[in-house]
Amino acid sequence: MRTATAALCVLFSAHNVACFSTTIKALTFPKRTCIRYVAFSRSSSLRSAKQEEQTALLDDLTKFPITRPEMHWTVPIQKIGWQDEDGNWFDKDGPRLGPPQNYWRQSMDERLYDQDMELVNNVLINLGDVKATILNLEKKNSARKPCRHRNLLGKWAPILRCGQKVVCENKGSADFGAPIDVPLTIDIFRTAGRKLAPKIVYGTFDAPLGEREEITIRSSDGLVKQICATESNDISILGMAGGSLLQLGGITYLSDYILIQRDQKGLTDVWLRCDDAYLGKNSIVNE
């Protein structure tokens, strides 16, 4: 009898310990969840505060309305052709028999333009896809010496700085002709004066920059800085512009329409062209 009673006591004690342990777990688990929730809430609050600070900074800056650059046709005198769903060909004069003579070049111009404008649209309305679009463009960079390329010259508007969107929201901003409000424009030009390359059948363009040729960078909010163009593509810190440090160099992609550069941490800037010098409609003095 004593043995049975002792066994029952042992079972009862074990049951109490198990229940007590289960109770402790039940009590401590919500506490961990609560701590995790507080940490998440604090992180979300910090992110929200940072976004609000960035929005307030953008609101304080002067806004410049620009539009997307127009498409650069390599052969400017060509007739642009297109095909309808039934396979019929047309140009501006109406129906035609087959594609125009330089249709392969036209198709390439359209493809290059569309891939650049895809990045612009993503920055404006679909920020989540920006990284992938940038990486895709960087793989296609055709400017071998971007800091000496003629496309570097002209007027630009940053739309992404250090990976952060700086262009202001605008209704209908995904439409081709819709204005885009930017807080800053940047002019890059030869300090010694403009120099055009000899005229060719495709137009008249700026001459390539020479090694260590001096260029001037001037921002719309007053920054003026001179640096030397070099093949090395080194990063130059220019000073404060638009509320943060402005750099030039580390260029990973340069086209008629878009400039992409990375800082020493790998953060990206995206600049959008806002002049028409790239179209080749320039004139040579005493031609």
Short mmCIF file of C-alpha atoms in Angstrom, two decimals, residues 2-279:
data_model
loop_
_atom_site.label_atom_id
_atom_site.label_comp_id
_atom_site.label_asym_id
_atom_site.label_seq_id
_atom_site.Cartn_x
_atom_site.Cartn_y
_atom_site.Cartn_z
CA ARG A 2 2.79 2.38 0.92
CA THR A 3 4.55 1.56 -2.35
CA ALA A 4 1.41 2.38 -4.37
CA THR A 5 0.93 5.62 -2.46
CA ALA A 6 4.56 6.63 -3.07
CA ALA A 7 4.19 5.90 -6.79
CA LEU A 8 1.05 8.04 -6.94
CA CYS A 9 2.91 10.90 -5.21
CA VAL A 10 5.74 10.66 -7.71
CA LEU A 11 3.28 10.72 -10.63
CA PHE A 12 1.42 13.65 -9.11
CA SER A 13 4.71 15.58 -8.62
CA ALA A 14 5.84 14.89 -12.18
CA HIS A 15 2.44 16.00 -13.48
CA ASN A 16 2.70 19.24 -11.50
CA VAL A 17 6.22 19.93 -12.79
CA ALA A 18 5.10 19.31 -16.39
CA CYS A 19 2.06 21.57 -15.93
CA PHE A 20 4.23 24.21 -14.25
CA SER A 21 6.77 24.04 -17.13
CA THR A 22 3.98 24.29 -19.71
CA THR A 23 2.52 27.27 -17.87
CA ILE A 24 5.92 29.03 -17.80
CA LYS A 25 6.32 28.47 -21.55
CA ALA A 26 2.85 29.79 -22.19
CA LEU A 27 3.59 32.85 -20.11
CA THR A 28 7.02 33.60 -21.59
CA PHE A 29 6.15 33.04 -25.27
CA PRO A 30 3.84 36.07 -25.58
CA LYS A 31 6.53 38.16 -23.87
CA ARG A 32 9.03 37.27 -26.63
CA THR A 33 6.43 38.01 -29.28
CA CYS A 34 5.74 41.35 -27.64
CA ILE A 35 9.45 42.25 -27.63
CA ARG A 36 9.70 41.24 -31.29
CA TYR A 37 6.63 43.33 -32.13
CA VAL A 38 8.04 46.38 -30.30
CA ALA A 39 11.34 46.05 -32.21
CA PHE A 40 9.47 45.74 -35.53
CA SER A 41 7.27 48.72 -34.69
CA ARG A 42 10.31 50.81 -33.76
CA SER A 43 12.06 49.82 -37.04
CA SER A 44 8.92 50.68 -39.03
CA SER A 45 8.66 54.01 -37.22
CA LEU A 46 12.28 54.83 -38.06
CA ARG A 47 11.69 53.97 -41.72
CA SER A 48 8.52 56.08 -41.78
CA ALA A 49 10.34 59.00 -40.14
CA LYS A 50 13.15 58.74 -42.71
CA GLN A 51 10.63 58.68 -45.58
CA GLU A 52 8.79 61.68 -44.13
CA GLU A 53 12.09 63.56 -43.73
CA GLN A 54 13.00 62.79 -47.35
CA THR A 55 9.54 63.89 -48.56
CA ALA A 56 9.81 67.12 -46.55
CA LEU A 57 13.24 67.80 -48.08
CA LEU A 58 11.86 67.29 -51.58
CA ASP A 59 8.92 69.59 -50.81
CA ASP A 60 11.30 72.34 -49.65
CA LEU A 61 13.38 72.23 -52.85
CA THR A 62 12.52 74.24 -55.94
CA LYS A 63 10.89 72.02 -58.56
CA PHE A 64 11.82 72.13 -62.24
CA PRO A 65 9.35 70.53 -64.68
CA ILE A 66 11.08 68.55 -67.41
CA THR A 67 9.90 66.02 -69.97
CA ARG A 68 11.44 62.81 -71.21
CA PRO A 69 14.02 63.23 -73.99
CA GLU A 70 12.68 62.43 -77.43
CA MET A 71 13.89 59.40 -79.33
CA HIS A 72 17.15 59.82 -81.23
CA TRP A 73 16.87 58.34 -84.71
CA THR A 74 20.33 57.39 -85.94
CA VAL A 75 19.21 58.05 -89.53
CA PRO A 76 17.24 61.29 -89.10
CA ILE A 77 15.94 61.44 -92.71
CA GLN A 78 14.47 57.93 -92.68
CA LYS A 79 10.74 57.33 -92.91
CA ILE A 80 9.55 55.63 -89.73
CA GLY A 81 7.65 52.47 -90.61
CA TRP A 82 5.31 50.24 -88.62
CA GLN A 83 3.24 47.12 -89.12
CA ASP A 84 -0.37 46.55 -88.07
CA GLU A 85 -1.87 43.35 -86.62
CA ASP A 86 -2.70 42.05 -90.09
CA GLY A 87 0.92 42.39 -91.29
CA ASN A 88 0.37 45.50 -93.42
CA TRP A 89 3.18 48.09 -93.50
CA PHE A 90 2.73 51.86 -93.18
CA ASP A 91 4.76 55.05 -92.89
CA LYS A 92 3.74 58.70 -92.51
CA ASP A 93 2.64 58.78 -96.17
CA GLY A 94 0.31 55.79 -95.78
CA PRO A 95 0.46 52.11 -96.84
CA ARG A 96 3.74 50.79 -98.24
CA LEU A 97 5.12 47.53 -99.63
CA GLY A 98 7.23 46.06 -96.84
CA PRO A 99 9.42 47.73 -94.18
CA PRO A 100 11.43 50.92 -94.88
CA GLN A 101 15.05 50.62 -96.03
CA ASN A 102 16.66 51.26 -92.60
CA TYR A 103 14.06 49.41 -90.53
CA TRP A 104 16.72 47.34 -88.72
CA ARG A 105 18.33 50.59 -87.48
CA GLN A 106 14.95 52.03 -86.55
CA SER A 107 14.13 48.89 -84.53
CA MET A 108 17.42 49.14 -82.66
CA ASP A 109 16.83 52.83 -81.88
CA GLU A 110 13.36 51.99 -80.53
CA ARG A 111 14.69 49.11 -78.43
CA LEU A 112 17.46 51.22 -76.85
CA TYR A 113 15.03 54.03 -76.09
CA ASP A 114 12.40 51.70 -74.58
CA GLN A 115 14.88 50.00 -72.24
CA ASP A 116 16.06 53.38 -70.89
CA MET A 117 12.51 54.70 -70.47
CA GLU A 118 11.58 51.50 -68.61
CA LEU A 119 14.04 52.57 -65.90
CA VAL A 120 12.54 56.08 -65.80
CA ASN A 121 9.03 54.64 -65.43
CA ASN A 122 10.18 52.30 -62.66
CA VAL A 123 11.75 55.17 -60.70
CA LEU A 124 8.54 57.18 -61.07
CA ILE A 125 5.87 54.57 -60.35
CA ASN A 126 7.39 51.15 -59.61
CA LEU A 127 10.42 51.62 -57.36
CA GLY A 128 10.61 47.92 -56.45
CA ASP A 129 11.86 46.99 -59.93
CA VAL A 130 14.56 49.68 -60.15
CA LYS A 131 17.51 47.55 -58.95
CA ALA A 132 16.90 44.79 -61.48
CA THR A 133 16.42 47.29 -64.32
CA ILE A 134 19.67 49.10 -63.41
CA LEU A 135 21.65 45.84 -63.31
CA ASN A 136 20.22 44.88 -66.70
CA LEU A 137 21.28 48.21 -68.23
CA GLU A 138 24.75 48.08 -66.67
CA LYS A 139 25.39 44.79 -68.48
CA LYS A 140 24.70 46.57 -71.79
CA ASN A 141 26.92 49.61 -71.32
CA SER A 142 28.48 50.53 -74.66
CA ALA A 143 30.37 53.69 -73.60
CA ARG A 144 33.92 52.36 -73.16
CA LYS A 145 35.27 55.65 -71.76
CA PRO A 146 32.16 57.24 -70.19
CA CYS A 147 33.95 60.18 -68.54
CA ARG A 148 35.35 61.23 -71.93
CA HIS A 149 32.32 60.37 -74.05
CA ARG A 150 30.43 63.19 -75.78
CA ASN A 151 27.18 61.97 -74.19
CA LEU A 152 28.47 63.14 -70.80
CA LEU A 153 28.09 66.75 -71.93
CA GLY A 154 24.75 68.54 -71.70
CA LYS A 155 21.98 69.11 -69.17
CA TRP A 156 20.89 66.38 -66.76
CA ALA A 157 18.31 65.96 -63.99
CA PRO A 158 18.93 63.44 -61.16
CA ILE A 159 15.88 61.25 -60.52
CA LEU A 160 17.59 58.78 -58.16
CA ARG A 161 20.38 59.70 -55.72
CA CYS A 162 22.20 57.15 -53.55
CA GLY A 163 19.42 54.70 -54.33
CA GLN A 164 16.70 57.09 -53.12
CA LYS A 165 14.02 58.55 -55.37
CA VAL A 166 14.33 62.36 -55.59
CA VAL A 167 11.95 63.05 -58.45
CA CYS A 168 8.58 64.34 -57.28
CA GLU A 169 5.34 62.49 -57.95
CA ASN A 170 3.31 63.82 -60.82
CA LYS A 171 -0.08 62.70 -62.12
CA GLY A 172 0.28 60.92 -65.42
CA SER A 173 4.07 60.80 -65.03
CA ALA A 174 4.19 57.46 -66.89
CA ASP A 175 2.88 59.16 -70.03
CA PHE A 176 5.52 60.17 -72.56
CA GLY A 177 4.69 63.90 -72.66
CA ALA A 178 3.81 64.30 -68.97
CA PRO A 179 5.98 66.76 -67.01
CA ILE A 180 8.35 65.34 -64.38
CA ASP A 181 9.14 67.59 -61.41
CA VAL A 182 12.82 67.41 -60.46
CA PRO A 183 14.55 69.30 -57.63
CA LEU A 184 17.82 69.89 -59.47
CA THR A 185 19.35 70.20 -62.92
CA ILE A 186 23.06 69.81 -63.75
CA ASP A 187 24.92 71.30 -66.72
CA ILE A 188 28.19 69.70 -67.84
CA PHE A 189 30.19 71.61 -70.45
CA ARG A 190 33.73 72.27 -71.68
CA THR A 191 35.33 75.04 -69.60
CA ALA A 192 37.16 76.37 -72.68
CA GLY A 193 33.99 76.52 -74.76
CA ARG A 194 31.99 74.14 -76.89
CA LYS A 195 33.81 72.03 -79.46
CA LEU A 196 31.88 70.19 -82.16
CA ALA A 197 33.09 67.23 -84.18
CA PRO A 198 33.10 67.46 -88.00
CA LYS A 199 29.65 67.16 -89.51
CA ILE A 200 28.59 63.69 -90.66
CA VAL A 201 25.53 62.41 -92.50
CA TYR A 202 23.83 61.61 -89.17
CA GLY A 203 24.24 65.16 -87.77
CA THR A 204 26.69 67.37 -85.86
CA PHE A 205 27.70 66.30 -82.36
CA ASP A 206 30.03 67.41 -79.57
CA ALA A 207 33.60 66.19 -80.00
CA PRO A 208 34.82 63.54 -77.52
CA LEU A 209 36.63 64.93 -74.49
CA GLY A 210 40.41 64.75 -74.43
CA GLU A 211 42.35 63.12 -71.59
CA ARG A 212 42.46 65.57 -68.66
CA GLU A 213 40.41 68.16 -70.57
CA GLU A 214 38.73 70.49 -68.09
CA ILE A 215 34.95 70.44 -67.78
CA THR A 216 32.65 72.56 -65.64
CA ILE A 217 29.73 71.17 -63.65
CA ARG A 218 27.06 73.72 -62.72
CA SER A 219 23.93 72.91 -60.73
CA SER A 220 20.69 74.88 -60.79
CA ASP A 221 21.09 75.72 -57.09
CA GLY A 222 24.48 77.41 -57.49
CA LEU A 223 27.20 74.75 -57.29
CA VAL A 224 30.03 75.34 -59.80
CA LYS A 225 33.00 72.98 -59.98
CA GLN A 226 35.78 72.28 -62.49
CA ILE A 227 37.33 68.83 -62.88
CA CYS A 228 39.43 67.05 -65.51
CA ALA A 229 37.87 64.35 -67.68
CA THR A 230 39.88 61.13 -67.46
CA GLU A 231 39.65 57.65 -68.88
CA SER A 232 39.96 56.20 -65.36
CA ASN A 233 36.32 57.08 -64.51
CA ASP A 234 37.31 57.99 -60.93
CA ILE A 235 34.72 59.43 -58.56
CA SER A 236 34.96 63.20 -57.97
CA ILE A 237 33.05 64.73 -55.04
CA LEU A 238 31.75 68.05 -56.35
CA GLY A 239 30.11 69.56 -53.25
CA MET A 240 26.61 70.08 -51.86
CA ALA A 241 23.77 70.33 -54.38
CA GLY A 242 20.09 69.63 -53.91
CA GLY A 243 20.55 69.01 -50.20
CA SER A 244 23.27 66.33 -50.42
CA LEU A 245 26.77 65.65 -51.77
CA LEU A 246 26.97 65.51 -55.55
CA GLN A 247 29.48 63.27 -57.32
CA LEU A 248 30.54 62.61 -60.89
CA GLY A 249 32.38 59.43 -61.83
CA GLY A 250 32.01 55.74 -61.26
CA ILE A 251 29.74 55.75 -64.32
CA THR A 252 28.39 52.29 -65.10
CA TYR A 253 25.98 53.20 -67.91
CA LEU A 254 25.81 56.15 -70.31
CA SER A 255 23.47 56.58 -73.27
CA ASP A 256 21.76 59.39 -75.14
CA TYR A 257 19.09 59.45 -72.43
CA ILE A 258 20.38 58.04 -69.14
CA LEU A 259 23.47 58.26 -66.91
CA ILE A 260 23.96 55.72 -64.10
CA GLN A 261 26.81 56.03 -61.61
CA ARG A 262 27.70 54.32 -58.32
CA ASP A 263 29.38 55.73 -55.23
CA GLN A 264 32.07 53.98 -53.20
CA LYS A 265 29.38 52.05 -51.29
CA GLY A 266 27.75 50.88 -54.52
CA LEU A 267 24.69 53.13 -54.16
CA THR A 268 23.29 54.33 -57.48
CA ASP A 269 22.50 57.70 -59.02
CA VAL A 270 20.30 57.89 -62.10
CA TRP A 271 20.29 61.08 -64.19
CA LEU A 272 17.83 61.83 -66.99
CA ARG A 273 18.85 63.98 -69.95
CA CYS A 274 16.89 67.22 -70.39
CA ASP A 275 18.41 68.86 -73.49
CA ASP A 276 18.48 68.01 -77.20
CA ALA A 277 22.19 68.26 -78.10
CA TYR A 278 22.34 64.46 -78.44
CA LEU A 279 20.05 64.66 -81.49
#
